[in-house]
mmCIF file of C-alpha atoms in Angstrom:
data_model
loop_
_atom_site.group_PDB
_atom_site.id
_atom_site.type_symbol
_atom_site.label_atom_id
_atom_site.label_comp_id
_atom_site.label_asym_id
_atom_site.label_seq_id
_atom_site.Cartn_x
_atom_site.Cartn_y
_atom_site.Cartn_z
ATOM 1 C CA UNK A 1 0.000 0.000 0.000
ATOM 2 C CA UNK A 2 1.293 3.435 -0.880
ATOM 3 C CA UNK A 3 0.978 5.021 2.571
ATOM 4 C CA UNK A 4 2.424 2.227 4.699
ATOM 5 C CA UNK A 5 6.157 1.671 5.131
ATOM 6 C CA UNK A 6 6.672 -2.096 5.317
ATOM 7 C CA UNK A 7 10.332 -1.732 6.320
ATOM 8 C CA UNK A 8 9.482 0.269 9.456
ATOM 9 C CA UNK A 9 7.008 -2.261 10.842
ATOM 10 C CA UNK A 10 3.845 -1.054 9.116
ATOM 11 C CA UNK A 11 3.870 2.589 10.189
ATOM 12 C CA UNK A 12 2.659 5.356 7.906
ATOM 13 C CA UNK A 13 5.196 6.852 5.534
ATOM 14 C CA UNK A 14 6.107 10.502 5.548
ATOM 15 C CA UNK A 15 4.220 12.470 2.865
ATOM 16 C CA UNK A 16 7.575 13.709 1.570
ATOM 17 C CA UNK A 17 8.533 10.148 0.626
ATOM 18 C CA UNK A 18 5.499 9.825 -1.675
ATOM 19 C CA UNK A 19 7.022 12.023 -4.376
ATOM 20 C CA UNK A 20 9.083 9.371 -6.214
ATOM 21 C CA UNK A 21 6.238 6.847 -6.216
ATOM 22 C CA UNK A 22 3.599 9.351 -7.278
ATOM 23 C CA UNK A 23 5.903 10.655 -9.977
ATOM 24 C CA UNK A 24 6.132 7.132 -11.416
ATOM 25 C CA UNK A 25 2.354 6.714 -11.436
ATOM 26 C CA UNK A 26 1.855 10.102 -13.077
ATOM 27 C CA UNK A 27 4.474 9.391 -15.765
ATOM 28 C CA UNK A 28 2.890 6.024 -16.580
ATOM 29 C CA UNK A 29 -0.554 7.644 -16.763
ATOM 30 C CA UNK A 30 0.796 10.290 -19.154
ATOM 31 C CA UNK A 31 2.352 7.612 -21.340
ATOM 32 C CA UNK A 32 -0.927 5.670 -21.432
ATOM 33 C CA UNK A 33 -2.812 8.802 -22.523
ATOM 34 C CA UNK A 34 -0.323 9.384 -25.347
ATOM 35 C CA UNK A 35 -0.522 5.729 -26.405
ATOM 36 C CA UNK A 36 -4.321 5.819 -26.452
ATOM 37 C CA UNK A 37 -4.299 9.004 -28.510
ATOM 38 C CA UNK A 38 -1.846 7.489 -31.020
ATOM 39 C CA UNK A 39 -3.963 4.349 -31.370
ATOM 40 C CA UNK A 40 -7.124 6.426 -31.780
ATOM 41 C CA UNK A 41 -5.546 8.521 -34.536
ATOM 42 C CA UNK A 42 -4.244 5.391 -36.242
ATOM 43 C CA UNK A 43 -7.712 3.823 -36.229
ATOM 44 C CA UNK A 44 -9.309 7.001 -37.587
ATOM 45 C CA UNK A 45 -6.787 7.113 -40.438
ATOM 46 C CA UNK A 46 -7.429 3.489 -41.358
ATOM 47 C CA UNK A 47 -11.218 4.059 -41.456
ATOM 48 C CA UNK A 48 -11.079 7.223 -43.557
ATOM 49 C CA UNK A 49 -11.586 6.375 -47.233
ATOM 50 C CA UNK A 50 -9.038 7.770 -49.658
ATOM 51 C CA UNK A 51 -10.532 10.318 -52.065
ATOM 52 C CA UNK A 52 -9.332 10.203 -55.638
ATOM 53 C CA UNK A 53 -9.943 13.310 -57.710
#
């Protein structure tokens, strides 16, 4: 669990020690948003018919 320090016998962690863990979660979330956007654009391009003039 994010707020409990297992090494110190199950006591709550200091809020200052959350930063590295939260930073990792935020970075992964950002990467997932970018990936989803790329996949969405790719799907839209493949569905759009090519117009020949």
